[in-house]
Coordinates of N, CA and C and ligand atoms in Angstrom, one line a residue:
M15 N -46.8 -67.5 164.3 CA -46.8 -66.2 164.8 C -45.8 -66.1 166.0
P16 N -44.9 -65.0 165.9 CA -43.9 -64.9 167.0 C -44.6 -64.6 168.4
A17 N -44.1 -65.2 169.4 CA -44.6 -65.0 170.8 C -44.4 -63.6 171.2
E18 N -45.4 -62.9 171.7 CA -45.2 -61.5 172.2 C -44.7 -61.5 173.6
P19 N -43.6 -60.9 173.9 CA -43.1 -60.8 175.3 C -44.1 -60.0 176.2
L20 N -44.5 -60.6 177.3 CA -45.4 -59.9 178.2 C -44.6 -59.1 179.2
D21 N -45.1 -57.9 179.6 CA -44.4 -57.2 180.7 C -44.6 -58.0 182.0
A22 N -43.5 -58.1 182.7 CA -43.6 -58.9 184.0 C -44.3 -58.0 185.0
V23 N -45.1 -58.7 185.9 CA -45.8 -57.9 187.0 C -44.7 -57.4 187.9
E24 N -44.8 -56.2 188.3 CA -43.8 -55.6 189.2 C -44.4 -55.5 190.6
V25 N -43.7 -55.9 191.6 CA -44.2 -55.8 193.0 C -43.1 -55.0 193.8
K26 N -43.7 -54.0 194.5 CA -42.8 -53.1 195.3 C -42.2 -53.9 196.5
R27 N -40.9 -53.8 196.7 CA -40.3 -54.6 197.8 C -39.6 -53.7 198.9
H28 N -38.8 -52.8 198.4 CA -38.1 -51.9 199.4 C -38.3 -50.4 199.1
T29 N -38.6 -49.7 200.1 CA -38.9 -48.2 199.9 C -37.5 -47.5 199.7
L30 N -37.6 -46.3 199.2 CA -36.4 -45.5 198.9 C -35.5 -45.3 200.1
D31 N -36.1 -44.9 201.3 CA -35.3 -44.7 202.5 C -34.5 -45.9 202.9
V32 N -35.2 -47.1 202.7 CA -34.5 -48.4 203.1 C -33.3 -48.6 202.1
R33 N -33.5 -48.3 200.9 CA -32.5 -48.6 199.9 C -31.3 -47.6 200.1
I34 N -31.6 -46.4 200.4 CA -30.5 -45.4 200.7 C -29.7 -45.9 201.9
A35 N -30.4 -46.2 203.0 CA -29.7 -46.7 204.2 C -28.9 -47.9 203.9
H36 N -29.5 -48.9 203.2 CA -28.8 -50.1 202.9 C -27.5 -49.8 202.1
W37 N -27.5 -49.0 201.1 CA -26.3 -48.8 200.3 C -25.3 -47.9 201.0
I38 N -25.7 -47.1 202.0 CA -24.8 -46.3 202.8 C -24.0 -47.4 203.7
V39 N -24.8 -48.3 204.3 CA -24.3 -49.3 205.1 C -23.3 -50.2 204.3
A40 N -23.7 -50.6 203.1 CA -22.8 -51.4 202.3 C -21.5 -50.7 202.0
L41 N -21.6 -49.5 201.6 CA -20.4 -48.7 201.2 C -19.5 -48.6 202.4
C42 N -20.1 -48.2 203.6 CA -19.2 -48.0 204.8 C -18.6 -49.4 205.1
F43 N -19.4 -50.5 205.0 CA -18.8 -51.8 205.4 C -17.6 -52.1 204.5
I44 N -17.7 -51.9 203.2 CA -16.6 -52.2 202.4 C -15.3 -51.3 202.7
L45 N -15.6 -50.0 203.0 CA -14.5 -49.1 203.3 C -13.9 -49.5 204.7
L46 N -14.8 -49.9 205.6 CA -14.3 -50.3 206.9 C -13.5 -51.6 206.8
G47 N -14.0 -52.5 206.0 CA -13.2 -53.8 205.8 C -11.8 -53.5 205.3
L48 N -11.7 -52.6 204.2 CA -10.4 -52.4 203.6 C -9.5 -51.7 204.6
S49 N -10.0 -50.6 205.3 CA -9.2 -49.9 206.2 C -8.8 -50.7 207.4
G50 N -9.8 -51.5 207.9 CA -9.6 -52.4 209.0 C -8.5 -53.4 208.8
L51 N -8.6 -54.1 207.6 CA -7.7 -55.1 207.3 C -6.3 -54.5 207.2
A52 N -6.2 -53.3 206.6 CA -4.9 -52.6 206.4 C -4.3 -52.3 207.8
L53 N -5.1 -52.0 208.8 CA -4.6 -51.6 210.1 C -4.3 -52.9 210.9
F54 N -5.0 -54.0 210.6 CA -4.9 -55.2 211.4 C -3.8 -56.1 211.0
Y55 N -3.4 -56.2 209.7 CA -2.5 -57.2 209.2 C -1.5 -56.5 208.3
P56 N -0.2 -56.4 208.7 CA 0.8 -55.7 208.0 C 0.8 -55.9 206.5
P57 N 0.7 -57.2 206.0 CA 0.8 -57.4 204.5 C -0.3 -56.7 203.8
F58 N -1.4 -56.3 204.5 CA -2.5 -55.5 203.9 C -2.3 -54.0 204.0
F59 N -1.1 -53.6 204.6 CA -1.0 -52.1 204.9 C -1.0 -51.3 203.6
F60 N -0.7 -51.9 202.4 CA -0.7 -51.2 201.2 C -2.1 -50.6 200.9
L61 N -3.2 -51.2 201.5 CA -4.5 -50.8 201.3 C -4.8 -49.3 201.8
T62 N -3.9 -48.9 202.7 CA -4.1 -47.6 203.3 C -3.9 -46.5 202.2
A63 N -3.2 -46.9 201.1 CA -3.1 -45.9 200.0 C -4.4 -45.4 199.5
L64 N -5.4 -46.3 199.6 CA -6.8 -46.0 199.1 C -7.4 -44.8 199.9
F65 N -6.9 -44.6 201.1 CA -7.4 -43.6 202.0 C -6.5 -42.4 202.2
G66 N -5.4 -42.4 201.4 CA -4.5 -41.3 201.5 C -3.4 -41.5 202.5
G67 N -3.2 -42.8 202.9 CA -2.1 -43.1 203.9 C -2.6 -43.7 205.2
G68 N -1.6 -44.2 206.0 CA -2.0 -44.9 207.2 C -2.7 -44.0 208.2
E69 N -2.2 -42.7 208.3 CA -2.8 -41.8 209.3 C -4.3 -41.5 209.0
T70 N -4.6 -41.2 207.7 CA -6.0 -40.9 207.4 C -6.9 -42.2 207.5
A71 N -6.3 -43.3 207.1 CA -7.1 -44.6 207.2 C -7.5 -44.8 208.7
R72 N -6.5 -44.5 209.6 CA -6.8 -44.7 211.0 C -7.8 -43.7 211.5
L73 N -7.7 -42.5 211.0 CA -8.6 -41.4 211.4 C -10.1 -41.7 210.9
L74 N -10.1 -42.1 209.6 CA -11.5 -42.3 209.0 C -12.2 -43.6 209.5
H75 N -11.4 -44.6 209.8 CA -12.0 -45.9 210.2 C -13.1 -45.8 211.2
P76 N -12.9 -45.2 212.4 CA -13.9 -45.2 213.4 C -15.1 -44.3 213.0
W77 N -14.9 -43.3 212.2 CA -16.0 -42.4 211.8 C -16.9 -43.1 210.8
L78 N -16.3 -43.9 209.9 CA -17.1 -44.7 209.0 C -17.9 -45.7 209.8
G79 N -17.4 -46.2 210.9 CA -18.1 -47.1 211.8 C -19.3 -46.4 212.4
I80 N -19.2 -45.2 212.7 CA -20.3 -44.4 213.3 C -21.4 -44.3 212.3
V81 N -21.0 -43.9 211.0 CA -22.0 -43.8 209.9 C -22.7 -45.1 209.7
L82 N -21.9 -46.2 209.7 CA -22.5 -47.5 209.5 C -23.6 -47.8 210.6
V83 N -23.2 -47.5 211.8 CA -24.1 -47.8 212.9 C -25.4 -47.0 212.7
A84 N -25.3 -45.8 212.3 CA -26.5 -45.0 212.1 C -27.4 -45.6 211.0
G85 N -26.7 -46.0 209.9 CA -27.4 -46.6 208.8 C -28.1 -47.9 209.2
Y86 N -27.4 -48.7 209.9 CA -27.9 -50.0 210.3 C -29.1 -49.8 211.3
L87 N -29.0 -48.8 212.1 CA -30.1 -48.5 213.1 C -31.4 -48.2 212.3
W88 N -31.2 -47.5 211.2 CA -32.4 -47.2 210.3 C -32.9 -48.5 209.7
L89 N -32.0 -49.3 209.2 CA -32.4 -50.6 208.6 C -33.1 -51.5 209.7
F90 N -32.5 -51.4 210.9 CA -33.1 -52.2 212.0 C -34.5 -51.9 212.2
V91 N -34.8 -50.6 212.4 CA -36.2 -50.2 212.6 C -37.1 -50.6 211.5
R92 N -36.7 -50.5 210.3 CA -37.5 -50.8 209.1 C -37.7 -52.3 208.9
F93 N -36.7 -53.1 209.3 CA -36.8 -54.5 209.0 C -37.1 -55.4 210.2
V94 N -37.2 -54.8 211.4 CA -37.3 -55.7 212.6 C -38.6 -56.5 212.6
S95 N -39.7 -55.9 212.2 CA -40.9 -56.7 212.3 C -41.0 -57.8 211.3
A96 N -40.3 -57.7 210.1 CA -40.3 -58.7 209.1 C -39.2 -59.8 209.5
S97 N -38.4 -59.5 210.5 CA -37.3 -60.5 210.8 C -37.6 -61.3 212.1
V98 N -38.8 -61.1 212.6 CA -39.2 -61.9 213.8 C -39.4 -63.4 213.4
P99 N -38.8 -64.4 214.1 CA -39.0 -65.8 213.7 C -40.5 -66.1 213.5
A100 N -40.8 -66.9 212.5 CA -42.2 -67.3 212.3 C -42.3 -68.9 212.4
P101 N -43.5 -69.4 212.7 CA -43.6 -70.9 212.9 C -43.0 -71.7 211.8
E102 N -43.2 -71.2 210.5 CA -42.7 -72.1 209.4 C -41.2 -72.0 209.2
D103 N -40.5 -71.2 209.9 CA -39.1 -71.0 209.8 C -38.3 -72.3 210.1
M104 N -38.8 -73.0 211.2 CA -38.1 -74.2 211.6 C -38.2 -75.3 210.5
T105 N -39.3 -75.5 209.9 CA -39.5 -76.4 208.8 C -38.6 -76.0 207.6
W106 N -38.5 -74.8 207.3 CA -37.7 -74.3 206.2 C -36.2 -74.6 206.5
M107 N -35.8 -74.4 207.8 CA -34.4 -74.7 208.2 C -34.1 -76.1 208.1
L108 N -35.0 -77.0 208.5 CA -34.8 -78.4 208.4 C -34.7 -78.9 207.0
R109 N -35.3 -78.1 206.1 CA -35.2 -78.5 204.6 C -34.3 -77.6 203.9
L110 N -33.2 -77.2 204.6 CA -32.3 -76.2 204.0 C -31.7 -76.8 202.6
G111 N -31.5 -78.1 202.6 CA -31.0 -78.8 201.4 C -31.9 -78.4 200.2
D112 N -33.2 -78.5 200.4 CA -34.1 -78.2 199.3 C -34.0 -76.7 198.9
A113 N -33.8 -75.8 200.0 CA -33.7 -74.4 199.7 C -32.5 -74.1 198.8
M114 N -31.4 -74.8 199.2 CA -30.1 -74.5 198.5 C -30.1 -75.1 197.1
S115 N -30.9 -76.2 196.9 CA -30.8 -76.8 195.5 C -32.0 -76.4 194.7
G116 N -32.8 -75.3 195.1 CA -33.8 -74.7 194.3 C -35.1 -75.5 194.3
R117 N -35.2 -76.5 195.2 CA -36.5 -77.3 195.2 C -37.5 -76.6 196.2
E118 N -37.9 -75.4 195.8 CA -38.7 -74.6 196.7 C -40.1 -75.1 196.9
E119 N -40.5 -76.1 196.0 CA -41.9 -76.6 196.1 C -42.0 -77.5 197.4
N120 N -40.8 -77.9 197.9 CA -40.8 -78.7 199.2 C -40.8 -77.8 200.4
L121 N -40.7 -76.5 200.2 CA -40.6 -75.6 201.4 C -41.9 -75.0 201.8
P122 N -42.1 -74.6 203.0 CA -43.3 -73.9 203.4 C -43.3 -72.5 202.8
E123 N -44.5 -71.9 202.7 CA -44.5 -70.5 202.1 C -43.9 -69.5 203.1
I124 N -43.1 -68.6 202.6 CA -42.3 -67.8 203.5 C -42.7 -66.3 203.3
G125 N -42.5 -65.6 204.4 CA -42.9 -64.2 204.5 C -41.8 -63.3 203.8
K126 N -41.8 -62.0 204.2 CA -40.8 -61.1 203.5 C -39.4 -61.6 203.5
F127 N -38.9 -62.1 204.6 CA -37.6 -62.6 204.7 C -37.6 -64.1 205.1
N128 N -36.7 -64.9 204.5 CA -36.5 -66.3 204.8 C -35.6 -66.4 206.1
P129 N -35.6 -67.6 206.7 CA -34.8 -67.7 207.9 C -33.3 -67.4 207.8
G130 N -32.8 -67.6 206.6 CA -31.4 -67.3 206.4 C -31.2 -65.8 206.4
Q131 N -32.1 -65.0 205.8 CA -32.1 -63.6 205.8 C -32.3 -63.0 207.2
K132 N -33.2 -63.7 208.0 CA -33.4 -63.2 209.3 C -32.2 -63.4 210.2
L133 N -31.5 -64.6 210.0 CA -30.2 -64.9 210.7 C -29.2 -63.8 210.4
Y134 N -29.1 -63.4 209.1 CA -28.1 -62.4 208.7 C -28.5 -61.0 209.4
F135 N -29.7 -60.7 209.4 CA -30.2 -59.5 210.0 C -29.8 -59.4 211.5
W136 N -30.2 -60.5 212.2 CA -29.9 -60.5 213.7 C -28.4 -60.6 214.0
G137 N -27.8 -61.5 213.2 CA -26.3 -61.7 213.3 C -25.6 -60.4 213.2
M138 N -25.9 -59.6 212.1 CA -25.2 -58.4 211.9 C -25.5 -57.4 213.0
A139 N -26.8 -57.4 213.4 CA -27.2 -56.4 214.5 C -26.3 -56.7 215.7
I140 N -26.1 -57.9 216.1 CA -25.3 -58.3 217.3 C -23.8 -57.9 217.0
L141 N -23.3 -58.3 215.8 CA -21.9 -58.0 215.5 C -21.6 -56.5 215.5
I142 N -22.5 -55.8 214.9 CA -22.3 -54.3 214.8 C -22.3 -53.7 216.2
L143 N -23.1 -54.2 217.1 CA -23.2 -53.7 218.5 C -21.8 -54.1 219.2
V144 N -21.3 -55.3 219.0 CA -20.0 -55.7 219.6 C -18.9 -54.8 219.0
L145 N -19.0 -54.6 217.6 CA -17.9 -53.8 217.0 C -17.9 -52.4 217.5
L146 N -19.1 -51.8 217.8 CA -19.2 -50.5 218.3 C -18.7 -50.4 219.7
A147 N -19.1 -51.3 220.6 CA -18.6 -51.3 222.0 C -17.1 -51.5 222.0
S148 N -16.6 -52.5 221.3 CA -15.1 -52.8 221.4 C -14.4 -51.7 220.7
G149 N -15.0 -51.1 219.6 CA -14.3 -50.0 218.9 C -14.1 -48.8 219.7
I150 N -15.1 -48.5 220.5 CA -15.0 -47.3 221.4 C -13.9 -47.5 222.4
I151 N -13.8 -48.7 222.9 CA -12.7 -49.0 223.9 C -11.3 -48.8 223.3
I152 N -11.2 -49.1 222.0 CA -9.8 -49.0 221.4 C -9.7 -47.7 220.6
W153 N -10.7 -46.8 220.7 CA -10.6 -45.5 220.0 C -9.7 -44.5 220.8
N154 N -8.4 -44.7 220.5 CA -7.4 -43.9 221.3 C -7.5 -42.4 221.2
A155 N -7.9 -41.9 220.1 CA -8.0 -40.5 219.9 C -8.8 -39.8 221.0
Y156 N -9.9 -40.5 221.4 CA -10.8 -39.9 222.4 C -10.9 -40.7 223.7
F157 N -10.6 -42.0 223.7 CA -10.9 -42.8 224.9 C -9.7 -43.5 225.4
A158 N -8.5 -43.0 225.1 CA -7.3 -43.7 225.5 C -7.2 -43.9 227.0
T159 N -7.6 -42.9 227.8 CA -7.5 -43.1 229.2 C -8.7 -43.6 229.9
A160 N -9.7 -43.9 229.1 CA -11.0 -44.3 229.8 C -11.0 -45.7 230.3
T161 N -10.1 -46.5 229.7 CA -10.0 -47.9 230.1 C -8.6 -48.3 230.3
S162 N -8.3 -49.4 231.0 CA -6.9 -49.9 231.3 C -6.4 -50.5 230.0
I163 N -5.0 -50.7 230.0 CA -4.4 -51.3 228.8 C -4.9 -52.7 228.6
P164 N -4.9 -53.6 229.7 CA -5.5 -54.9 229.5 C -6.9 -55.0 228.9
T165 N -7.7 -54.0 229.3 CA -9.1 -53.9 228.8 C -9.0 -53.6 227.3
Q166 N -8.1 -52.7 226.9 CA -8.0 -52.3 225.5 C -7.5 -53.5 224.7
R167 N -6.6 -54.3 225.3 CA -6.1 -55.5 224.5 C -7.3 -56.5 224.3
I168 N -8.1 -56.7 225.3 CA -9.3 -57.6 225.1 C -10.2 -56.9 224.0
G169 N -10.4 -55.6 224.1 CA -11.2 -54.9 223.2 C -10.8 -55.1 221.8
L170 N -9.4 -55.1 221.6 CA -8.9 -55.2 220.2 C -9.1 -56.7 219.7
L171 N -9.0 -57.6 220.6 CA -9.2 -59.0 220.2 C -10.7 -59.3 219.8
V172 N -11.6 -58.8 220.7 CA -13.0 -58.9 220.4 C -13.4 -58.2 219.1
H173 N -12.8 -57.0 218.9 CA -13.1 -56.2 217.7 C -12.7 -57.0 216.4
S174 N -11.5 -57.6 216.5 CA -11.0 -58.3 215.3 C -11.8 -59.6 215.1
I175 N -12.2 -60.3 216.1 CA -13.0 -61.5 215.9 C -14.3 -61.2 215.3
A176 N -15.0 -60.1 215.9 CA -16.3 -59.7 215.4 C -16.2 -59.3 213.9
A177 N -15.1 -58.6 213.6 CA -15.0 -58.1 212.2 C -14.8 -59.3 211.2
I178 N -14.0 -60.3 211.6 CA -13.8 -61.4 210.7 C -15.2 -62.1 210.5
L179 N -16.0 -62.3 211.6 CA -17.3 -62.9 211.5 C -18.2 -62.1 210.6
A180 N -18.2 -60.8 210.7 CA -19.0 -59.9 209.9 C -18.6 -60.0 208.4
I181 N -17.3 -60.1 208.2 CA -16.8 -60.1 206.8 C -17.3 -61.5 206.2
L182 N -17.2 -62.6 207.0 CA -17.7 -63.9 206.4 C -19.2 -63.8 206.1
G183 N -20.0 -63.2 207.1 CA -21.4 -63.1 206.9 C -21.7 -62.2 205.6
F184 N -20.9 -61.2 205.4 CA -21.1 -60.3 204.3 C -20.9 -61.1 203.0
I185 N -19.8 -61.9 203.0 CA -19.5 -62.7 201.7 C -20.7 -63.6 201.4
V186 N -21.2 -64.3 202.4 CA -22.4 -65.2 202.2 C -23.6 -64.3 201.7
H187 N -23.8 -63.2 202.3 CA -24.9 -62.3 201.9 C -24.8 -61.9 200.4
V188 N -23.7 -61.4 200.0 CA -23.5 -61.0 198.6 C -23.6 -62.2 197.7
H189 N -23.1 -63.3 198.2 CA -23.1 -64.5 197.3 C -24.6 -65.0 197.1
M190 N -25.4 -64.9 198.2 CA -26.8 -65.4 198.1 C -27.6 -64.4 197.1
V191 N -27.3 -63.1 197.3 CA -28.0 -62.1 196.5 C -27.7 -62.3 195.0
T192 N -26.4 -62.5 194.7 CA -26.1 -62.6 193.2 C -26.4 -64.0 192.7
W193 N -26.6 -65.0 193.6 CA -26.8 -66.4 193.2 C -28.3 -66.5 192.8
E194 N -29.2 -65.7 193.4 CA -30.6 -65.8 193.1 C -31.0 -64.7 192.1
P195 N -31.2 -65.1 190.8 CA -31.5 -64.0 189.8 C -32.8 -63.2 190.2
G196 N -32.7 -61.9 190.0 CA -33.9 -61.0 190.3 C -33.9 -60.5 191.7
T197 N -32.9 -60.8 192.5 CA -32.9 -60.3 193.9 C -32.2 -58.9 194.0
L198 N -31.1 -58.7 193.3 CA -30.4 -57.5 193.4 C -31.3 -56.3 193.1
R199 N -32.2 -56.4 192.1 CA -33.1 -55.3 191.7 C -34.0 -54.9 192.9
A200 N -34.2 -55.8 193.9 CA -35.1 -55.5 195.0 C -34.4 -54.3 195.8
M201 N -33.1 -54.2 195.8 CA -32.4 -53.2 196.6 C -31.9 -52.1 195.6
V202 N -32.0 -52.3 194.3 CA -31.6 -51.2 193.4 C -32.8 -50.4 192.9
R203 N -33.8 -51.2 192.3 CA -35.0 -50.5 191.8 C -36.1 -50.5 192.8
G204 N -36.0 -51.3 193.9 CA -37.0 -51.3 194.9 C -38.2 -52.3 194.6
S205 N -38.1 -53.0 193.5 CA -39.2 -53.9 193.1 C -38.6 -55.2 192.6
V206 N -39.5 -56.2 192.6 CA -39.2 -57.6 192.1 C -40.3 -58.0 191.2
T207 N -40.1 -59.1 190.5 CA -41.2 -59.5 189.6 C -42.2 -60.4 190.5
G208 N -43.4 -60.5 190.0 CA -44.4 -61.3 190.7 C -43.9 -62.7 190.8
G209 N -43.3 -63.2 189.7 CA -42.7 -64.6 189.7 C -41.7 -64.8 190.8
W210 N -40.8 -63.8 191.0 CA -39.8 -63.9 192.0 C -40.5 -64.0 193.4
G211 N -41.5 -63.2 193.6 CA -42.2 -63.2 194.9 C -42.9 -64.5 195.1
W212 N -43.5 -65.0 194.1 CA -44.2 -66.3 194.1 C -43.3 -67.5 194.4
K213 N -42.1 -67.4 193.8 CA -41.1 -68.5 194.0 C -40.5 -68.5 195.4
H214 N -40.1 -67.3 195.8 CA -39.2 -67.2 197.0 C -40.0 -66.8 198.3
H215 N -41.0 -65.9 198.2 CA -41.6 -65.3 199.4 C -43.1 -65.3 199.2
R216 N -43.7 -66.5 199.0 CA -45.1 -66.5 198.6 C -46.1 -65.9 199.6
K217 N -45.7 -66.2 200.9 CA -46.6 -65.7 202.0 C -46.6 -64.1 202.0
W218 N -45.4 -63.6 201.7 CA -45.3 -62.1 201.6 C -46.1 -61.6 200.4
L219 N -46.0 -62.3 199.3 CA -46.7 -61.8 198.1 C -48.2 -61.9 198.3
R220 N -48.7 -62.9 198.9 CA -50.1 -63.0 199.2 C -50.5 -61.8 200.1
G221 N -49.7 -61.4 201.0 CA -50.0 -60.3 201.9 C -50.1 -59.0 201.1
V222 N -49.1 -58.8 200.2 CA -49.1 -57.6 199.3 C -50.4 -57.5 198.5
V223 N -50.7 -58.7 197.9 CA -51.9 -58.7 197.0 C -53.2 -58.5 197.8
A224 N -53.3 -59.1 199.0 CA -54.4 -58.9 199.9 C -54.5 -57.4 200.3
G225 N -53.4 -56.8 200.6 CA -53.4 -55.4 200.9 C -53.9 -54.5 199.8
K226 N -53.5 -54.8 198.6 CA -54.0 -54.1 197.4 C -55.5 -54.2 197.2
R227 N -56.0 -55.5 197.4 CA -57.4 -55.8 197.2 C -58.2 -55.0 198.3
A228 N -57.6 -54.9 199.5 CA -58.4 -54.3 200.6 C -58.5 -52.8 200.3
K229 N -57.5 -52.2 199.6 CA -57.5 -50.8 199.4 C -57.3 -50.5 197.9
P230 N -58.4 -50.8 197.0 CA -58.2 -50.6 195.6 C -57.7 -49.2 195.2
G231 N -56.8 -49.2 194.3 CA -56.3 -47.9 193.8 C -55.1 -47.4 194.6
T232 N -54.8 -48.0 195.7 CA -53.6 -47.6 196.5 C -52.5 -48.7 196.2
S233 N -51.3 -48.2 196.4 CA -50.2 -49.2 196.3 C -49.9 -49.8 197.6
A234 N -49.7 -51.2 197.7 CA -49.5 -51.9 198.9 C -48.2 -51.4 199.6
P235 N -48.2 -51.4 200.9 CA -46.9 -51.0 201.6 C -45.8 -52.0 201.2
A236 N -44.6 -51.4 201.1 CA -43.5 -52.3 200.8 C -43.0 -53.1 202.0
E237 N -43.1 -52.5 203.2 CA -42.6 -53.2 204.4 C -43.6 -54.1 205.0
Ligands
LIG309 C1 -22.2 -55.0 198.0 C2 -22.8 -55.4 199.0 C3 -24.2 -55.7 199.2 C4 -25.2 -56.1 198.3 C5 -25.0 -56.4 196.8 C6 -26.4 -56.3 199.0 C7 -27.6 -56.7 198.5 C8 -28.8 -56.8 199.1 C9 -30.1 -57.1 198.5 C10 -30.4 -57.2 197.0 C11 -31.0 -57.2 199.5 C12 -32.5 -57.4 199.3 C13 -32.9 -58.9 199.5 C14 -34.4 -59.1 199.4 O1 -35.1 -58.2 199.3 O2 -34.8 -60.3 199.6 C15 -30.3 -57.0 200.8 C16 -30.9 -57.1 202.0 C17 -30.3 -56.8 203.2 N1 -29.0 -56.4 203.3 FE1 -27.6 -56.2 201.8 N2 -26.2 -56.1 200.3 C18 -24.9 -55.7 200.5 C19 -24.3 -55.3 201.7 C20 -24.9 -55.4 202.9 C21 -24.2 -55.1 204.2 C22 -22.8 -54.7 204.3 C23 -25.1 -55.2 205.2 C24 -25.0 -55.1 206.7 C25 -23.9 -54.8 207.3 C26 -26.4 -55.6 204.6 C27 -27.5 -55.8 205.2 C28 -28.7 -56.3 204.7 C29 -29.9 -56.7 205.4 C30 -30.0 -56.7 206.9 C31 -30.9 -57.0 204.5 C32 -32.3 -57.6 204.8 C33 -32.2 -59.1 205.1 C34 -31.6 -59.9 204.0 O3 -32.0 -59.8 202.9 O4 -30.6 -60.6 204.3 N3 -26.2 -55.7 203.2 N4 -29.0 -56.7 200.5

């Protein structure tokens, strides 16, 4: 008799507002990266063609940054409680080799976000703050006379270093998401399979199930 495929159990992971904010941030980040690299390094100047030329790229870049800050602020508020370090995080970090090679049976049970995700959340929060502050210093259209030229030079250096770190973090983030099957749908459809939750975030899954049992007939909160 042929085996009948069973429907996988679906568990809500990210609410719609979080997903919208996340994808606005992601889109702005990519556009900021492309326009920023074009302005930063002459061999990449050809990228300004994507924005209709050098002038428009320069005009759009800071405004895209403002939209990203607003989107990340939303994500920050929604994710901050799940990103506070937990006692089991240190053990997880010390066994990073097991985490990276898929031996998750050797790891402690993890809440909504693992320590790597928490690091990305806090790291990006700090880098975005630095990018915003240094970006305002070098936003000549509005603040050219607000600070001295040496301050603006330091602002430009700080802005470039923070941007490079953020791009490296972004590459790791996207790599981890695509490397772990079933993760991308968390931010696209807002749900994951029960198996995914059990494998990667068992403490979080136990909390979701306990929440459903406490309030039968209601759907457990996603955050
Ligand atoms: C194309 C680019 C991106 C993809 C495919 C992507 C994908 C995802 C996915 C699938 C999750 C959910 C992970 C889970 O539920 O366990 C997530 C979470 C998150 N994303 Fe992204 N993302 C992208 C860009 C960005 C950017 C640019 C930022 C910030 C500047 C960002 C910030 C976050 C944060 C803070 C979280 C929660 C913590 C974490 O999972 O690391 N993402 N992303």
